[in-house]
């Protein structure tokens, strides 16, 4: 383990390595939770660094493993979304595992920051006034119509549904205007969904290869199974649209029809 061979001490309270026990038995049930429980949050906040490795690698998949230590002022050592820097407050707020050529280089850098307070604190400057310098993030926060813990705005799921409906209504209105005044109002350009809008590759583990994980492991049973189920649901939804099906309750009927035609 690079933890041992490169003189980098890591406290591991979970099943991996597990070299330290939790100080409170009550924390056992909240170790992987997204809870805002004060005791749990105080416990996490004791650490200068926090290893944050996502369960799967996907552009749009960034979880509490990343946001929780940032919220608390602990620097994440992160492996996950390839586009994570697009959404960071600045270009100096997280440590990207994949940017280091070897575990030794990563361990040496972490030890360097740990021994140099001035360099370490640069990773927390985004919490100071004016520290949020990512213009893409700022513009996205200003323009988004959904909120976080804001009951006056839709959540991100409803916000996406509203976004799709708004775009469809805009298209319908533009088509009606074109039919009334075809010479002066141009026909709207079709909006077509592309794979890179919402598509994700088959989930891959945050560390190691898929071949190294046993078939009965919970990761494979949950992540990959959910992925393929979502593909089936998307195909069934497409079929419903092509058949002008308006009863959303029939989604599973269409899924079963697709499965019955499947070669497996």
XYZ file of N, CA and C in Angstrom:
792
model
N 0.834 -1.201 0.000
C 0.000 0.000 0.000
C 0.872 1.255 0.000
N 0.553 2.211 -0.891
C 1.361 3.423 -0.954
C 1.261 4.209 0.347
N 0.175 3.966 1.111
C 0.001 4.645 2.394
C 1.176 4.346 3.310
N 1.622 3.102 3.287
C 2.702 2.676 4.169
C 4.065 2.963 3.533
N 4.195 2.635 2.254
C 5.506 2.706 1.623
C 5.998 4.129 1.400
N 5.112 5.097 1.419
C 5.530 6.482 1.181
C 5.305 7.374 2.402
N 5.259 6.776 3.581
C 5.208 7.520 4.845
C 4.063 8.517 4.908
N 2.931 8.145 4.368
C 1.745 8.996 4.427
C 0.704 8.285 5.276
N 0.444 8.808 6.443
C -0.499 8.155 7.343
C -1.931 8.537 6.967
N -2.779 7.538 6.842
C -4.186 7.758 6.520
C -5.049 7.060 7.562
N -5.995 7.780 8.125
C -6.968 7.181 9.040
C -8.110 6.609 8.211
N -8.287 5.311 8.277
C -9.354 4.652 7.525
C -10.330 4.020 8.508
N -11.556 4.527 8.521
C -12.582 4.032 9.433
C -13.512 3.027 8.770
N -13.403 2.890 7.451
C -14.268 1.972 6.729
C -13.643 0.594 6.572
N -14.236 -0.209 5.688
C -13.769 -1.572 5.509
C -12.426 -1.633 4.792
N -12.130 -0.661 3.937
C -10.864 -0.642 3.224
C -9.751 -0.185 4.178
N -8.763 -1.007 4.369
C -7.637 -0.775 5.277
C -8.055 -0.867 6.741
N -9.022 -0.057 7.144
C -9.560 -0.022 8.514
C -8.445 -0.112 9.555
N -7.729 0.977 9.687
C -6.651 1.021 10.675
C -7.009 1.846 11.902
N -8.278 2.278 11.952
C -8.694 3.096 13.088
C -10.181 2.940 13.313
N -10.577 2.911 14.586
C -11.992 2.776 14.931
C -12.606 4.146 15.185
N -13.879 4.243 14.918
C -14.593 5.499 15.151
C -14.625 5.831 16.639
N -14.517 7.103 16.989
C -14.516 7.488 18.407
C -15.862 7.320 19.087
N -16.923 7.285 18.293
C -18.266 7.153 18.851
C -19.016 6.075 18.092
N -19.658 5.176 18.812
C -20.418 4.104 18.160
C -21.564 4.678 17.332
N -22.079 5.828 17.739
C -23.196 6.432 17.027
C -22.812 6.847 15.606
N -21.502 7.095 15.393
C -21.049 7.513 14.078
C -21.002 6.365 13.081
N -21.091 5.134 13.555
C -21.006 3.974 12.665
C -22.106 4.040 11.609
N -23.311 4.403 12.007
C -24.445 4.421 11.087
C -24.480 5.660 10.203
N -23.592 6.618 10.429
C -23.607 7.844 9.626
C -22.329 8.025 8.828
N -21.437 7.033 8.863
C -20.131 7.199 8.240
C -20.240 7.490 6.755
N -21.191 6.868 6.063
C -21.325 7.089 4.621
C -22.561 7.914 4.285
N -23.187 8.504 5.270
C -24.436 9.238 5.033
C -24.158 10.649 4.531
N -25.190 11.257 3.975
C -25.088 12.645 3.532
C -25.650 13.584 4.591
N -25.802 13.093 5.769
C -26.445 13.844 6.844
C -25.672 15.110 7.208
N -26.396 16.101 7.711
C -25.777 17.310 8.231
C -25.632 17.215 9.748
N -25.692 15.991 10.266
C -25.576 15.766 11.695
C -24.331 16.467 12.241
N -24.502 17.259 13.296
C -23.411 18.108 13.773
C -22.226 17.293 14.290
N -22.489 16.204 14.997
C -21.385 15.395 15.509
C -20.576 14.792 14.368
N -21.279 14.288 13.382
C -20.607 13.694 12.230
C -19.788 14.733 11.482
N -20.361 15.922 11.272
C -19.664 16.972 10.543
C -18.448 17.474 11.324
N -18.572 17.582 12.633
C -17.426 17.997 13.442
C -16.305 16.969 13.350
N -16.692 15.701 13.311
C -15.706 14.626 13.210
C -14.920 14.740 11.901
N -15.629 14.936 10.784
C -14.970 15.060 9.485
C -14.094 16.314 9.433
N -14.543 17.388 10.072
C -13.835 18.673 10.001
C -12.496 18.650 10.727
N -12.207 17.595 11.490
C -10.930 17.514 12.186
C -9.753 17.306 11.239
N -10.036 16.915 9.994
C -8.974 16.524 9.079
C -8.639 17.630 8.075
N -7.328 17.799 7.836
C -6.873 18.772 6.839
C -7.150 18.265 5.420
N -7.092 16.942 5.237
C -7.301 16.338 3.924
C -8.363 15.248 4.032
N -9.008 14.994 2.918
C -10.093 14.012 2.883
C -10.012 13.282 1.543
N -9.727 11.976 1.570
C -9.706 11.210 0.326
C -11.131 11.053 -0.177
N -11.374 11.517 -1.380
C -12.720 11.507 -1.963
C -12.660 10.787 -3.306
N -13.057 9.528 -3.326
C -13.044 8.734 -4.555
C -14.468 8.299 -4.857
N -14.979 8.722 -6.006
C -16.358 8.411 -6.372
C -16.539 6.910 -6.621
N -17.771 6.447 -6.450
C -18.080 5.044 -6.708
C -18.014 4.701 -8.188
N -18.165 5.705 -9.041
C -18.104 5.493 -10.488
C -17.583 6.765 -11.145
N -16.952 6.602 -12.299
C -16.365 7.729 -13.026
C -17.324 8.160 -14.128
N -17.869 9.370 -14.009
C -18.810 9.891 -14.990
C -18.743 11.417 -14.918
N -18.837 12.081 -16.068
C -18.667 13.538 -16.111
C -19.542 14.262 -15.088
N -20.813 13.921 -15.045
C -21.756 14.681 -14.233
C -22.000 14.069 -12.858
N -21.149 13.144 -12.447
C -21.354 12.483 -11.159
C -20.331 12.991 -10.152
N -20.775 13.941 -9.325
C -19.960 14.472 -8.235
C -20.842 14.472 -6.988
N -20.385 13.847 -5.934
C -21.254 13.588 -4.786
C -20.757 14.279 -3.524
N -21.412 13.906 -2.410
C -21.034 14.438 -1.104
C -19.596 14.098 -0.730
N -19.036 13.077 -1.366
C -17.633 12.739 -1.090
C -16.730 13.930 -1.407
N -17.125 14.728 -2.380
C -16.383 15.932 -2.757
C -16.884 17.165 -2.016
N -18.206 17.376 -2.028
C -18.759 18.627 -1.500
C -18.667 18.715 0.018
N -18.788 17.586 0.719
C -18.792 17.636 2.181
C -17.470 18.156 2.746
N -16.305 17.615 2.349
C -15.068 18.194 2.887
C -14.860 19.643 2.478
N -15.282 20.020 1.266
C -15.134 21.413 0.861
C -15.980 22.322 1.737
N -17.179 21.867 2.061
C -18.067 22.636 2.932
C -17.424 22.858 4.307
N -16.683 21.864 4.761
C -16.112 21.903 6.106
C -14.724 22.529 6.161
N -14.123 22.799 5.004
C -12.789 23.377 5.009
C -11.682 22.352 5.036
N -11.977 21.130 4.587
C -10.968 20.089 4.438
C -10.675 19.943 2.950
N -9.421 19.743 2.582
C -9.049 19.700 1.167
C -9.283 18.293 0.607
N -10.139 18.148 -0.398
C -10.379 16.827 -0.982
C -9.205 16.367 -1.849
N -8.836 15.105 -1.676
C -7.899 14.437 -2.580
C -8.787 13.587 -3.469
N -9.039 14.048 -4.681
C -10.202 13.600 -5.446
C -9.853 12.754 -6.661
N -10.672 11.714 -6.858
C -10.692 10.981 -8.135
C -12.139 10.697 -8.486
N -12.556 11.185 -9.644
C -13.943 11.005 -10.047
C -14.198 11.647 -11.390
N -15.125 12.578 -11.421
C -15.529 13.212 -12.674
C -14.342 13.834 -13.410
N -14.188 13.516 -14.709
C -13.095 14.111 -15.486
C -13.237 15.623 -15.681
N -14.457 16.155 -15.474
C -14.670 17.590 -15.688
C -14.888 18.327 -14.370
N -14.415 17.755 -13.289
C -14.686 18.323 -11.971
C -14.173 19.756 -11.854
N -13.047 20.079 -12.514
C -12.487 21.426 -12.381
C -13.406 22.493 -12.963
N -14.278 22.098 -13.910
C -15.223 23.066 -14.467
C -16.130 23.652 -13.396
N -16.352 22.892 -12.323
C -17.325 23.282 -11.309
C -16.695 23.675 -9.976
N -15.387 23.797 -9.958
C -14.716 24.194 -8.730
C -14.681 25.717 -8.594
N -14.652 26.230 -7.363
C -14.669 27.689 -7.160
C -13.470 28.404 -7.774
N -12.328 27.732 -7.824
C -11.163 28.260 -8.534
C -10.296 27.077 -8.950
N -9.150 27.345 -9.529
C -8.312 26.249 -10.025
C -7.334 25.744 -8.974
N -7.597 26.082 -7.698
C -6.672 25.710 -6.638
C -7.456 25.337 -5.379
N -8.445 24.445 -5.540
C -9.297 24.124 -4.389
C -9.359 22.633 -4.064
N -8.943 21.771 -4.987
C -8.910 20.339 -4.724
C -7.609 19.759 -5.287
N -7.230 18.594 -4.772
C -6.054 17.881 -5.261
C -6.546 16.728 -6.118
N -6.176 16.720 -7.397
C -6.628 15.698 -8.327
C -5.626 14.546 -8.352
N -6.093 13.373 -7.946
C -5.219 12.203 -7.907
C -4.610 11.919 -9.273
N -5.431 12.034 -10.331
C -4.974 11.663 -11.668
C -3.953 12.623 -12.257
N -3.707 13.754 -11.595
C -2.720 14.693 -12.126
C -1.303 14.350 -11.672
N -1.159 13.299 -10.868
C 0.158 12.889 -10.383
C 0.600 11.618 -11.094
N 1.867 11.545 -11.505
C 2.332 10.371 -12.260
C 2.400 9.088 -11.441
N 2.472 9.205 -10.119
C 2.581 7.997 -9.295
C 2.024 8.273 -7.901
N 1.663 7.229 -7.159
C 1.238 7.417 -5.767
C 2.296 8.108 -4.919
N 3.574 7.827 -5.196
C 4.639 8.460 -4.422
C 4.626 9.976 -4.619
N 4.447 10.407 -5.879
C 4.404 11.849 -6.134
C 3.235 12.504 -5.410
N 2.092 11.818 -5.403
C 0.922 12.342 -4.688
C 1.200 12.420 -3.194
N 1.772 11.354 -2.621
C 2.068 11.332 -1.187
C 3.077 12.414 -0.818
N 4.095 12.593 -1.652
C 5.090 13.639 -1.378
C 4.452 15.022 -1.383
N 3.516 15.248 -2.308
C 2.870 16.561 -2.391
C 1.978 16.814 -1.178
N 1.259 15.786 -0.753
C 0.399 15.946 0.422
C 1.246 16.230 1.666
N 2.360 15.503 1.817
C 3.254 15.770 2.941
C 3.814 17.182 2.873
N 4.119 17.643 1.656
C 4.636 19.006 1.489
C 3.610 20.035 1.961
N 2.356 19.873 1.543
C 1.312 20.810 1.971
C 1.095 20.739 3.474
N 1.160 19.540 4.013
C 0.927 19.351 5.448
C 1.982 20.078 6.280
N 3.185 20.198 5.739
C 4.281 20.826 6.474
C 4.463 22.306 6.125
N 3.665 22.806 5.191
C 3.780 24.204 4.776
C 2.401 24.860 4.813
N 2.113 25.507 5.932
C 0.780 26.083 6.134
C 0.405 27.095 5.060
N 1.365 27.898 4.634
C 1.055 28.931 3.643
C 0.581 28.305 2.334
N 1.253 27.232 1.902
C 0.857 26.559 0.665
C -0.467 25.824 0.846
N -0.651 25.230 2.018
C -1.905 24.517 2.290
C -3.087 25.475 2.256
N -2.950 26.619 2.868
C -4.060 27.567 2.965
C -4.465 28.139 1.607
N -3.599 28.027 0.612
C -3.977 28.458 -0.730
C -5.161 27.647 -1.258
N -5.297 26.403 -0.762
C -6.396 25.547 -1.199
C -7.720 25.905 -0.526
N -7.670 26.851 0.409
C -8.891 27.293 1.091
C -9.199 28.766 0.807
N -8.427 29.389 -0.077
C -8.647 30.806 -0.372
C -10.006 31.069 -1.004
N -10.591 30.041 -1.638
C -11.895 30.249 -2.276
C -12.986 30.556 -1.261
N -12.726 30.272 0.016
C -13.715 30.569 1.054
C -13.660 32.032 1.497
N -12.651 32.749 1.069
C -12.525 34.159 1.417
C -13.264 35.019 0.403
N -13.657 36.248 0.782
C -14.314 37.151 -0.180
C -13.466 37.327 -1.433
N -14.104 37.135 -2.587
C -13.392 37.257 -3.850
C -12.651 36.007 -4.267
N -12.699 34.965 -3.456
C -11.959 33.752 -3.770
C -12.616 32.888 -4.821
N -13.907 33.092 -5.062
C -14.611 32.323 -6.087
C -14.413 33.026 -7.420
N -13.503 32.499 -8.234
C -13.109 33.180 -9.471
C -13.515 32.437 -10.738
N -14.130 31.275 -10.617
C -14.538 30.500 -11.791
C -15.775 31.157 -12.409
N -15.594 31.878 -13.521
C -16.706 32.613 -14.133
C -17.786 31.676 -14.658
N -17.391 30.494 -15.148
C -18.380 29.530 -15.630
C -19.301 29.102 -14.489
N -18.739 28.810 -13.331
C -19.539 28.430 -12.173
C -20.433 29.575 -11.724
N -19.891 30.781 -11.662
C -20.677 31.940 -11.231
C -21.864 32.180 -12.164
N -21.620 32.116 -13.465
C -22.703 32.329 -14.429
C -23.751 31.231 -14.336
N -23.316 29.996 -14.112
C -24.256 28.877 -13.980
C -25.128 29.041 -12.743
N -24.538 29.488 -11.649
C -25.300 29.696 -10.418
C -26.320 30.812 -10.589
N -25.948 31.843 -11.325
C -26.852 32.979 -11.515
C -28.015 32.639 -12.446
N -27.751 31.808 -13.449
C -28.757 31.538 -14.472
C -29.664 30.356 -14.150
N -29.231 29.455 -13.302
C -30.025 28.255 -13.063
C -31.363 28.606 -12.419
N -32.368 27.822 -12.770
C -33.715 28.079 -12.263
C -34.072 27.169 -11.102
N -33.201 26.212 -10.767
C -33.450 25.339 -9.625
C -32.588 25.790 -8.452
N -32.963 25.350 -7.281
C -32.265 25.800 -6.089
C -31.791 24.654 -5.222
N -30.993 24.985 -4.216
C -30.514 24.029 -3.227
C -31.044 24.479 -1.870
N -31.846 23.626 -1.250
C -32.464 23.973 0.042
C -33.237 25.289 -0.042
N -33.848 25.509 -1.196
C -34.632 26.728 -1.416
C -36.031 26.301 -1.856
N -36.998 26.389 -0.942
C -38.350 25.906 -1.219
C -39.077 26.749 -2.253
N -38.546 27.936 -2.564
C -39.197 28.793 -3.550
C -38.817 28.408 -4.980
N -37.858 27.498 -5.138
C -37.408 27.077 -6.460
C -37.514 25.560 -6.586
N -37.653 25.050 -7.806
C -37.696 23.595 -7.985
C -36.339 22.977 -7.669
N -36.362 21.678 -7.288
C -35.088 21.001 -7.092
C -34.471 20.674 -8.450
N -33.291 20.098 -8.443
C -32.588 19.929 -9.722
C -33.292 18.947 -10.649
N -34.006 17.959 -10.102
C -34.732 17.019 -10.961
C -35.913 17.711 -11.634
N -36.726 18.391 -10.824
C -37.850 19.133 -11.393
C -37.357 20.270 -12.275
N -36.218 20.859 -11.901
C -35.667 21.934 -12.706
C -35.293 21.461 -14.098
N -34.743 20.243 -14.205
C -34.397 19.707 -15.522
C -35.657 19.423 -16.332
N -36.679 18.866 -15.673
C -37.934 18.595 -16.375
C -38.544 19.896 -16.889
N -38.495 20.939 -16.069
C -39.026 22.241 -16.490
C -38.209 22.792 -17.659
N -36.901 22.582 -17.618
C -36.036 23.051 -18.700
C -36.437 22.403 -20.027
N -36.683 21.093 -20.013
C -37.085 20.380 -21.225
C -38.435 20.895 -21.722
N -39.385 21.073 -20.792
C -40.719 21.569 -21.184
C -40.634 22.983 -21.759
N -39.825 23.831 -21.139
C -39.684 25.207 -21.632
C -39.151 25.227 -23.060
N -38.155 24.395 -23.323
C -37.583 24.359 -24.670
C -38.603 23.834 -25.683
N -39.400 22.859 -25.292
C -40.402 22.310 -26.198
C -41.502 23.337 -26.466
N -41.920 24.058 -25.439
C -42.936 25.092 -25.625
C -42.406 26.221 -26.519
N -41.133 26.577 -26.367
C -40.536 27.591 -27.230
C -40.577 27.139 -28.691
N -40.275 25.868 -28.916
C -40.286 25.345 -30.283
C -41.690 25.387 -30.871
N -42.686 24.978 -30.092
C -44.067 24.970 -30.574
C -44.546 26.384 -30.902
N -44.217 27.336 -30.041
C -44.606 28.725 -30.286
C -43.939 29.271 -31.548
N -42.656 28.918 -31.739
C -41.941 29.396 -32.925
C -42.521 28.783 -34.198
N -42.934 27.518 -34.134
C -43.539 26.875 -35.302
C -44.887 27.510 -35.643
N -45.681 27.846 -34.605
C -46.973 28.501 -34.854
C -46.760 29.882 -35.483
N -45.773 30.607 -34.982
C -45.491 31.933 -35.541
C -45.026 31.820 -36.998
N -44.263 30.776 -37.293
C -43.793 30.567 -38.665
C -44.954 30.256 -39.610
N -45.911 29.452 -39.131
C -47.063 29.114 -39.982
C -47.901 30.343 -40.290
N -47.997 31.267 -39.327
C -48.776 32.484 -39.549
C -48.053 33.445 -40.485
N -46.748 33.570 -40.310
C -45.970 34.522 -41.110
C -44.726 33.812 -41.664
N -44.920 32.896 -42.590
C -43.779 32.102 -43.084
C -42.693 32.923 -43.767
N -43.052 34.087 -44.327
C -42.054 34.889 -45.036
C -41.174 35.717 -44.102
N -41.705 36.047 -42.929
C -40.951 36.925 -42.028
C -40.424 36.211 -40.776
N -41.048 35.080 -40.416
C -40.599 34.345 -39.223
C -39.980 33.021 -39.667
N -38.678 32.825 -39.443
C -38.035 31.595 -39.912
C -38.494 30.373 -39.099
N -38.441 29.227 -39.720
C -38.750 27.977 -39.026
C -37.647 27.705 -38.006
N -37.991 27.382 -36.754
C -36.963 27.175 -35.729
C -36.061 25.984 -36.059
N -34.804 26.130 -35.698
C -33.841 25.038 -35.888
C -34.170 23.928 -34.886
N -34.287 22.683 -35.335
C -34.623 21.592 -34.403
C -33.568 21.429 -33.317
N -34.036 21.146 -32.121
C -33.136 20.838 -31.008
C -33.085 19.320 -30.868
N -31.931 18.754 -31.057
C -31.813 17.302 -30.997
C -30.863 16.918 -29.857
N -31.329 16.009 -29.040
C -30.499 15.527 -27.936
C -29.339 14.711 -28.489
N -28.186 14.927 -27.922
C -27.001 14.173 -28.304
C -26.480 13.412 -27.096
N -25.680 12.407 -27.362
C -25.192 11.559 -26.277
C -24.430 12.368 -25.231
N -23.667 13.376 -25.685
C -22.851 14.107 -24.730
C -23.659 15.073 -23.867
N -24.958 15.204 -24.130
C -25.793 16.041 -23.261
C -26.067 15.371 -21.921
N -26.470 14.120 -21.958
C -26.823 13.422 -20.722
C -26.219 12.019 -20.639
N -25.491 11.601 -21.656
C -24.996 10.240 -21.706
C -23.835 10.002 -20.761
N -23.746 8.784 -20.272
C -22.635 8.377 -19.433
C -22.129 7.024 -19.917
N -20.827 6.789 -19.830
C -20.326 5.458 -20.175
C -20.701 4.455 -19.097
N -20.448 3.185 -19.357
C -20.678 2.162 -18.333
C -19.845 2.516 -17.111
N -20.413 2.482 -15.902
C -19.661 2.858 -14.702
C -18.379 2.046 -14.554
N -17.321 2.739 -14.177
C -16.058 2.084 -13.876
C -15.694 2.402 -12.434
N -15.016 1.500 -11.744
C -14.694 1.746 -10.331
C -13.744 2.914 -10.171
N -13.800 3.560 -9.012
C -12.920 4.692 -8.748
C -11.465 4.288 -8.639
N -11.214 3.017 -8.364
C -9.841 2.531 -8.283
C -9.796 1.111 -8.819
N -8.774 0.800 -9.609
C -8.662 -0.539 -10.167
C -9.523 -0.699 -11.407
N -9.628 -1.946 -11.872
C -10.400 -2.234 -13.077
C -11.641 -3.029 -12.751
N -12.581 -2.996 -13.673
C -13.834 -3.720 -13.498
C -13.598 -5.225 -13.366
N -12.597 -5.744 -14.070
C -12.311 -7.184 -14.052
C -11.865 -7.671 -12.679
N -11.359 -6.759 -11.850
C -10.867 -7.146 -10.527
C -11.979 -7.269 -9.490
N -13.181 -6.836 -9.838
C -14.299 -6.856 -8.898
C -15.119 -8.128 -9.098
N -15.354 -8.907 -8.049
C -16.153 -10.142 -8.177
C -17.561 -9.849 -8.661
N -18.153 -10.819 -9.357
C -19.492 -10.626 -9.918
C -20.539 -10.400 -8.841
N -20.323 -10.951 -7.631
C -21.310 -10.820 -6.554
C -21.057 -9.601 -5.669
N -20.096 -8.765 -6.054
C -19.813 -7.571 -5.267
C -20.970 -6.583 -5.385
N -21.289 -5.886 -4.293
C -22.424 -4.959 -4.287
C -22.234 -3.823 -5.280
N -20.980 -3.448 -5.548
C -20.746 -2.375 -6.521
C -21.255 -2.779 -7.887
N -20.911 -3.995 -8.332
C -21.367 -4.438 -9.641
C -22.873 -4.622 -9.658
N -23.416 -5.165 -8.592
C -24.851 -5.421 -8.554
C -25.646 -4.125 -8.550
N -25.093 -3.078 -7.951
C -25.837 -1.822 -7.877
C -25.524 -0.908 -9.065
N -24.242 -0.538 -9.245
C -23.904 0.479 -10.223
C -24.121 0.018 -11.656
N -23.570 -1.121 -12.005
C -23.719 -1.566 -13.388
C -25.146 -2.018 -13.672
N -25.782 -2.639 -12.699
C -27.167 -3.057 -12.900
C -28.072 -1.847 -13.105
N -27.880 -0.811 -12.304
C -28.666 0.410 -12.466
C -28.426 1.051 -13.832
N -27.183 0.994 -14.290
C -26.849 1.576 -15.585
C -27.632 0.893 -16.696
N -27.591 -0.431 -16.742
C -28.269 -1.157 -17.814
C -29.785 -1.052 -17.695
N -30.290 -0.989 -16.455
C -31.724 -0.777 -16.278
C -32.141 0.582 -16.822
N -31.295 1.589 -16.617
C -31.599 2.928 -17.133
C -31.595 2.931 -18.662
N -30.685 2.166 -19.278
C -30.667 2.046 -20.739
C -31.975 1.433 -21.229
N -32.445 0.378 -20.529
C -33.712 -0.259 -20.907
C -34.876 0.723 -20.781
N -34.875 1.507 -19.702
C -35.948 2.475 -19.502
C -35.929 3.542 -20.592
N -34.736 3.979 -20.988
C -34.630 4.991 -22.042
C -35.153 4.445 -23.372
N -34.821 3.190 -23.676
C -35.305 2.587 -24.922
C -36.824 2.424 -24.886
N -37.350 2.043 -23.719
C -38.803 1.896 -23.592
C -39.504 3.242 -23.739
N -38.906 4.288 -23.158
C -39.488 5.634 -23.273
C -39.487 6.101 -24.729
N -38.410 5.805 -25.440
C -38.343 6.155 -26.862
C -39.450 5.454 -27.640
N -39.656 4.186 -27.342
C -40.715 3.426 -28.012
C -42.088 4.013 -27.707
N -42.306 4.436 -26.462
C -43.576 5.046 -26.079
C -43.819 6.324 -26.880
N -42.774 7.128 -27.036
C -42.908 8.380 -27.789
C -43.265 8.086 -29.239
N -42.598 7.091 -29.832
C -42.862 6.742 -31.230
C -44.274 6.193 -31.430
N -44.849 5.626 -30.364
C -46.206 5.091 -30.444
C -47.246 6.086 -29.922
N -46.807 7.315 -29.647
C -47.716 8.341 -29.115
C -48.422 7.882 -27.844
N -47.702 7.136 -27.038
C -48.262 6.645 -25.778
C -48.299 7.775 -24.757
N -49.461 8.039 -24.172
C -49.605 9.131 -23.211
C -49.753 8.652 -21.774
N -49.881 7.343 -21.580
C -50.039 6.796 -20.236
C -48.667 6.447 -19.683
N -48.129 7.324 -18.797
C -46.798 7.094 -18.231
C -46.732 5.803 -17.420
N -47.884 5.351 -16.916
C -47.923 4.133 -16.128
C -47.607 2.873 -16.920
N -47.560 2.994 -18.233
C -47.286 1.827 -19.072
C -45.798 1.648 -19.375
N -44.942 2.451 -18.742
C -43.505 2.351 -19.006
C -43.002 0.936 -18.811
N -43.403 0.287 -17.705
C -42.886 -1.052 -17.425
C -43.440 -2.079 -18.407
N -44.632 -1.824 -18.948
C -45.152 -2.722 -19.991
C -44.239 -2.696 -21.212
N -43.797 -1.507 -21.572
C -42.917 -1.379 -22.732
C -41.542 -1.977 -22.442
N -41.065 -1.832 -21.205
C -39.786 -2.443 -20.836
C -39.868 -3.961 -20.961
N -40.971 -4.530 -20.477
C -41.144 -5.989 -20.563
C -41.220 -6.446 -22.012
N -41.853 -5.656 -22.860
C -41.915 -5.999 -24.280
C -40.520 -6.012 -24.902
N -39.712 -5.004 -24.557
C -38.339 -4.959 -25.070
C -37.516 -6.136 -24.574
N -37.693 -6.471 -23.292
C -36.918 -7.570 -22.719
C -37.290 -8.906 -23.352
N -38.576 -9.067 -23.696
C -39.010 -10.316 -24.292
C -38.442 -10.504 -25.703
N -38.068 -9.380 -26.348
C -37.497 -9.438 -27.681
C -35.980 -9.502 -27.651
N -35.402 -9.346 -26.447
C -33.953 -9.328 -26.300
C -33.366 -10.691 -26.621
N -32.201 -10.736 -27.293
C -31.576 -12.030 -27.620
C -31.168 -12.829 -26.407
N -30.964 -12.131 -25.190
C -30.667 -12.892 -23.996
C -31.913 -13.145 -23.195
